[in-house]
Amino acid sequence: MTYDAGHYDVIVIGAGHAGVEAGLASARMGAKTLMLTLNLDMIAFMPCNPSIGGPAKGIVVREIDALGGAMAKVIDKTHIQMRMLNTGKGPAVQALRAQADKPLYIKEMKNIIENEENLTIRQGMVNELIVEDGVCKGVITESKAAYSAETVIITTGTFMRGKVLMGDLEYESGPNNQRVSVKLSEHLEDLGFELTRFKTGTPPRVNSHTIDYSKTEIQPGDEKPQSFSYETTEYITDQIPCWLTYTNEFTHEIINENLSLSAMYSGMKRGTGPRYCPSIEDKIVRFNDKPRHQIFLEPEGRDTEEVYVQGLSTSLPESIQHDMVRSVEGLENAEIMRAGYAIEYDAVVPTQLWPTLETKRIAGLYTAGQINGTSGYEEAAAQGIMAGINAAAKVLGKDPVILDRSQAYIGVLIDDLVTKGTNEPYRLLTSRAEYRLLLRHDNADLRLSETANELGLITDARYQTFVEKKRLVEEEKKRLNKLIIKPSEAINQVMEEAGATPLKEAVKAYDLLKRPELSYEILENMIEPNPDLSNEMKEQVGIQIKYEGYIKKAYEQVSRMLKMEDKKIPDDIDYDAIGGIATEAKEKLKKVRPLSVGQASRISGVNPADVSILLVYIEQGNIARVAN
Amino acid sequence: METDTITAISTPIGEGAIAIVRLSGPEAISITEQIYKGKSLREADSHTIHYGKILDPQTQEVAEEVMVTLMRGPKTFTREDVVEINCHGGMVSVNRVLEIILSKGARLAEPGEFTKRAFLNGRIDLSQAEAVMDLIRAKTDKAMSVALKQMDGRLSGLIQTLRQNLLETVAHVEVNIDYPEYDDVEEMSKEVMREKTKEVHREIENLLEVAKQGKILREGLATAIIGRPNVGKSSLMNALVQENKAIVTEIPGTTRDIIEEYVNVRGVPLRLVDTAGIRETEDIVEKIGVERSRKVLKESDLILFVLNHNEELSEEDEKLFEAIQGLEYIVIINKTDLEQKLDLEKVSELSEGNPIVTTSLLEEAGIDKLEQAIAETFFSGEIDTGDLTYVSNIRHIQLLKQAKEALEESMQGLDMEMPLDIVQIDVTRTWEFLGEIIGDTASDSLIDQLFSQFCLGK
Ligand SMILES: Cc1cc2nc3c(=O)[nH]c(=O)nc-3n(C[C@H](O)[C@H](O)[C@H](O)COP(=O)(O)OP(=O)(O)OC[C@H]3O[C@@H](n4cnc5c(N)ncnc54)[C@H](O)[C@@H]3O)c2cc1C
Ligand SMILES: Nc1nc2c(ncn2[C@@H]2O[C@H](COP(=O)(O)OP(=O)(O)OP(=O)(O)O)[C@@H](O)[C@H]2O)c(=O)[nH]1
Ligand SMILES: [Mg+2]
């Protein structure tokens, strides 16, 4: 018998990276929210690399922050080093990455959760959902607590029927020997969800005292203080370096000789692993001409001696892992503290979701994070915040929030998942975004602050700061467009110092900034400075002017895309009633059930003619519906 | 209302002397105005016809004398401004006019798009939606099958090579972005990028040059007329073309040069090639052997093999049968008005089930049956004519041009010292345009390339 454990607007199952953002967003929007998780000491635990951000992912963290999420602020407070990547490249691809202090990250995140109004967190294992007439009404835990709710979000990550693999060792487990979630997975299957089996892996951790750092190269953080959050004002100055070393022919020999002992190479049929996170076994097999591979040694925190051996992800037996690690320069005497392993788990086929992350099968039920077939903390957090927003919006009677592909990497991620599905753990890459020039690190606030403000996810003060920033940037652009710079000795000296050809004729400051050699900082030496502008604003002005042509071109594409997004398709349209659409396209459309003609056009197998026919069909207004 | 202007040839190809290029959309009139010499269209009344000349924008030479019909929206088929340009000079010049219009910013219409616009703009009753949808489907399917037939193996091979080349370059740039710290992937340099873009640019220019000569981007199904001398090959060609272009004589071996003619047989666009007389046929088969001559013949999409009803089957005929074995051909037994000397059973046996048609070209008998057989061979039955065949060729050319322009923009970006990840945007567009030519628009290939080309991961 279950007992009545109370009623909530939104229940979030799981307190990983998806779960915490979901819970926080939902609570902040004013929904009474409960989070249930297996272990309160493992909130927002990082089972793999101690690092947040990087290309595409770092921009997602900025977006989460612009939407009022927690990830950016927590990593700003708990990192051991931070670096801006791709500084030599264009503004669209620059991204921050931080090395995290893992235990501190957990502590900090737990603190935020505990102190959030409207949010309750409790330890517990959810075994099943309460579903009535195709609507999710609550959850039941293994301790027989029955919670009722308006909406439920599942964010159970890699725990679903998780299986740890190391050589021939194999046991049911969540990541890092946490309890596995079996019943819930079976329950989802019983409810009719299509599940798939994915896998991922992690490298060994070694004791820092046993590493000979003198044989490795130091990898320090940037000196310049930086932050993920737009609101961070205090910066960590005492950074800790990472270290670089390499595998060698001996390492490869050890691996090759023992390949058949690797869990993933033993011939057993296994879940699909991500190509972008190959195990060291994969790398040796697939790229056997490479004489060496990079190994980054990354401290897992300030108050621990554990060091993450990035590059050696493996499911070889423990005994071989010792040899393998010790074959690497600098690690000759290294002591493994935790061995690497692979983990196999159930994921929900994400084409079963609406772009709000609500499941099509059961109303009021949402899934977010690695359970949807993604991989990565940032990808999980991004879905978490959107599921939290939408689950709360549904309860509060607000419109659903769907970010489009030109608005955010988050939009790209979710659209890809629900429209195309994925046949391997999905990771964000900058190349997945067709409008990446618009989706920059520097302008996440410009893209998302309005939405965040409307939803009540950010404070008024923060919103006002943003409005002011935007205004100042616009005014400065106008000013530069009116400002004429005439050639003079002083001006041309600045030009020459910058390596630019001297001015011959008067030119607008605006146009001068477009010269490849000139930046706003240099231009400032030729004009009356604007004391109101922060560095961040100057950067913004510079980017917007310099890349104006490309940005404009991208917006033209976007407006074409958005026109098709505006052509809505009723969610109960009966595709069988539409003549003319090719059979393959029809099957795909019936499966994905796109909400707009734009989304339909991105489904592989749906051709332009099918899209045209669909458009005509919708336009004529008399749309056949499937009976419920 | 749509914001762009579309255009296409809107008369059946090859039929009759007049062909119409139609434009619809906000720029229909202004685009025409730019390439047209005659009375100003901007001031002209709606629904009026004007005589004028289409000028080649590059050379300012007269490309074609035309009649232009001007129709301002909303009282038009599409409810948009519509211009119809009537051309006289057959397909080559119609294509030329279409190309000029495309170069001025109109977009090539998708199959059925005029009708689709008429519908979306409320010109066609909502109850007709079904019919409109059917039309889009039918036109698309036909365009696809024609486009497939027209896609030269060499062309698609070349395009695939170019795309792979670009893809590797793009993947390299992407890897530098997404994995900035991997030192076993060297940084793509602007020099390498410049080299690559130049190389591909040169190839595309070559392709366009070749396309101009019609060698690769053919304008019809290559149809070879073969047979011994004096069997009636030229007569057949004339009958099909319905004008006396090739010289018909009683002296064997009159046709010395290969004569090409474009005709439209029941919607099947053919480029007829009247091969030279027997001596050369014989030479081909004997000198280079059956295998090689087969190769020559294989480049034809269809072979019309003419036999003489009035003569016995010769060794040469049998050799020709051997040469065309397994290819798509129709046997024509000509001169049925004369006494039968041909062993019809033997012919039927040698024909392997390919259609056999009897004609008397002198008495103009059997041509109908032949046309029917041609249509059936390619479309398994009657098809109605459409603007699709030529369009699919022009489409290729158009896409090649767009690819070239995108590439030029990337080169400009390089000149302007833009970062590679920005230059790469236009390189990717180039890759996409080329993909459209061969019908490959899958965007996942880049990510596949990324992980097969480079060793990445934790
Ligand atoms: C071995 C390993 C290696 C990885 N390697 C990488 C990598 O190299 N790169 C990368 O980007 N990502 C990697 N990941 C993935 C990354 O850790 C996840 O993408 C991310 O943590 C997913 O976040 P999440 O919130 O979806 O799930 P998780 O962080 O896994 O959180 C799941 C939460 O659900 C709770 N939970 C589970 N079941 C129940 C239940 N029945 N009832 C209540 N609560 C429940 C858990 O307690 C936990 O709080 C790896 C993961 C593992 C395990
Ligand atoms: N009686 C009769 N004569 C025909 C027929 N068809 C063609 N001829 C005549 O046959 C002669 C040869 O015709 P062509 O069309 O020049 O033959 P060809 O195959 O092109 O000949 P070469 O080019 O010399 O190889 C001409 O005098 C035609 O008028 C037919 O059906 N019946
Ligand atoms: Mg002849």
PDB file of C-alpha atoms and ligand atoms in Angstrom, chain B residues 227-236 247-255 274-278 334-338 359-363, ligand 2:
ATOM      1  CA  GLY B 227      21.519   0.971 -89.420  1.00  0.00           C
ATOM      2  CA  ARG B 228      23.128   0.023 -92.660  1.00  0.00           C
ATOM      3  CA  PRO B 229      23.262   2.534 -95.494  1.00  0.00           C
ATOM      4  CA  ASN B 230      20.145   3.562 -97.251  1.00  0.00           C
ATOM      5  CA  VAL B 231      17.778   1.826 -94.858  1.00  0.00           C
ATOM      6  CA  GLY B 232      16.088   5.147 -94.144  1.00  0.00           C
ATOM      7  CA  LYS B 233      17.887   6.595 -91.128  1.00  0.00           C
ATOM      8  CA  SER B 234      17.831  10.143 -92.371  1.00  0.00           C
ATOM      9  CA  SER B 235      14.255   9.728 -93.498  1.00  0.00           C
ATOM     10  CA  LEU B 236      13.378   8.575 -89.998  1.00  0.00           C
ATOM     11  CA  ILE B 247      19.784  15.330 -96.670  1.00  0.00           C
ATOM     12  CA  VAL B 248      17.886  12.391 -98.046  1.00  0.00           C
ATOM     13  CA  THR B 249      19.416  10.756-101.099  1.00  0.00           C
ATOM     14  CA  GLU B 250      19.394   7.529-102.995  1.00  0.00           C
ATOM     15  CA  ILE B 251      23.138   7.172-102.898  1.00  0.00           C
ATOM     16  CA  PRO B 252      24.300   4.944-100.035  1.00  0.00           C
ATOM     17  CA  GLY B 253      26.400   6.663 -97.438  1.00  0.00           C
ATOM     18  CA  THR B 254      25.230  10.200 -97.942  1.00  0.00           C
ATOM     19  CA  THR B 255      25.231  11.179 -94.348  1.00  0.00           C
ATOM     20  CA  ASP B 274      21.728  10.372 -87.134  1.00  0.00           C
ATOM     21  CA  THR B 275      24.894   8.363 -87.349  1.00  0.00           C
ATOM     22  CA  ALA B 276      26.848   8.390 -90.504  1.00  0.00           C
ATOM     23  CA  GLY B 277      26.100   5.695 -93.010  1.00  0.00           C
ATOM     24  CA  ILE B 278      27.045   2.079 -92.990  1.00  0.00           C
ATOM     25  CA  ASN B 334      11.352   0.326 -92.771  1.00  0.00           C
ATOM     26  CA  LYS B 335      10.230   0.262 -96.373  1.00  0.00           C
ATOM     27  CA  THR B 336       7.240  -1.992 -95.789  1.00  0.00           C
ATOM     28  CA  ASP B 337       5.784  -0.635 -99.004  1.00  0.00           C
ATOM     29  CA  LEU B 338       8.395  -2.711-100.799  1.00  0.00           C
ATOM     30  CA  THR B 359       7.215   1.727 -91.000  1.00  0.00           C
ATOM     31  CA  SER B 360       7.092   3.020 -94.456  1.00  0.00           C
ATOM     32  CA  LEU B 361       8.641   6.362 -94.114  1.00  0.00           C
ATOM     33  CA  LEU B 362       7.980   7.034 -97.767  1.00  0.00           C
ATOM     34  CA  GLU B 363       4.277   6.624 -97.226  1.00  0.00           C
TER      35      GLU B 363
HETATM   36  N1  LIG C   2      10.320   2.651-100.690  1.00  0.00           N
HETATM   37  C1  LIG C   2      10.758   3.256 -99.604  1.00  0.00           C
HETATM   38  N2  LIG C   2      11.808   4.032 -99.701  1.00  0.00           N
HETATM   39  C2  LIG C   2      12.259   4.650 -98.578  1.00  0.00           C
HETATM   40  C3  LIG C   2      11.591   4.477 -97.352  1.00  0.00           C
HETATM   41  N3  LIG C   2      12.257   5.184 -96.410  1.00  0.00           N
HETATM   42  C4  LIG C   2      13.300   5.790 -97.022  1.00  0.00           C
HETATM   43  N4  LIG C   2      13.290   5.473 -98.367  1.00  0.00           N
HETATM   44  C5  LIG C   2      14.238   5.900 -99.345  1.00  0.00           C
HETATM   45  O1  LIG C   2      15.498   5.258 -99.152  1.00  0.00           O
HETATM   46  C6  LIG C   2      16.551   6.098 -99.547  1.00  0.00           C
HETATM   47  C7  LIG C   2      17.590   6.235 -98.455  1.00  0.00           C
HETATM   48  O2  LIG C   2      17.017   6.943 -97.388  1.00  0.00           O
HETATM   49  P1  LIG C   2      17.887   7.716 -96.323  1.00  0.00           P
HETATM   50  O3  LIG C   2      16.919   8.195 -95.305  1.00  0.00           O
HETATM   51  O4  LIG C   2      18.804   8.687 -96.939  1.00  0.00           O
HETATM   52  O5  LIG C   2      18.742   6.515 -95.773  1.00  0.00           O
HETATM   53  P2  LIG C   2      19.970   6.532 -94.727  1.00  0.00           P
HETATM   54  O6  LIG C   2      19.868   5.307 -93.916  1.00  0.00           O
HETATM   55  O7  LIG C   2      20.024   7.810 -94.009  1.00  0.00           O
HETATM   56  O8  LIG C   2      21.222   6.384 -95.694  1.00  0.00           O
HETATM   57  P3  LIG C   2      22.724   6.799 -95.421  1.00  0.00           P
HETATM   58  O9  LIG C   2      22.731   8.083 -94.691  1.00  0.00           O
HETATM   59  O10 LIG C   2      23.242   6.914 -96.791  1.00  0.00           O
HETATM   60  O11 LIG C   2      23.292   5.686 -94.676  1.00  0.00           O
HETATM   61  C8  LIG C   2      15.882   7.406 -99.975  1.00  0.00           C
HETATM   62  O12 LIG C   2      15.739   7.424-101.386  1.00  0.00           O
HETATM   63  C9  LIG C   2      14.532   7.369 -99.319  1.00  0.00           C
HETATM   64  O13 LIG C   2      13.564   8.125-100.005  1.00  0.00           O
HETATM   65  C10 LIG C   2      10.435   3.638 -97.305  1.00  0.00           C
HETATM   66  O14 LIG C   2       9.774   3.430 -96.267  1.00  0.00           O
HETATM   67  N5  LIG C   2      10.060   3.041 -98.457  1.00  0.00           N
END
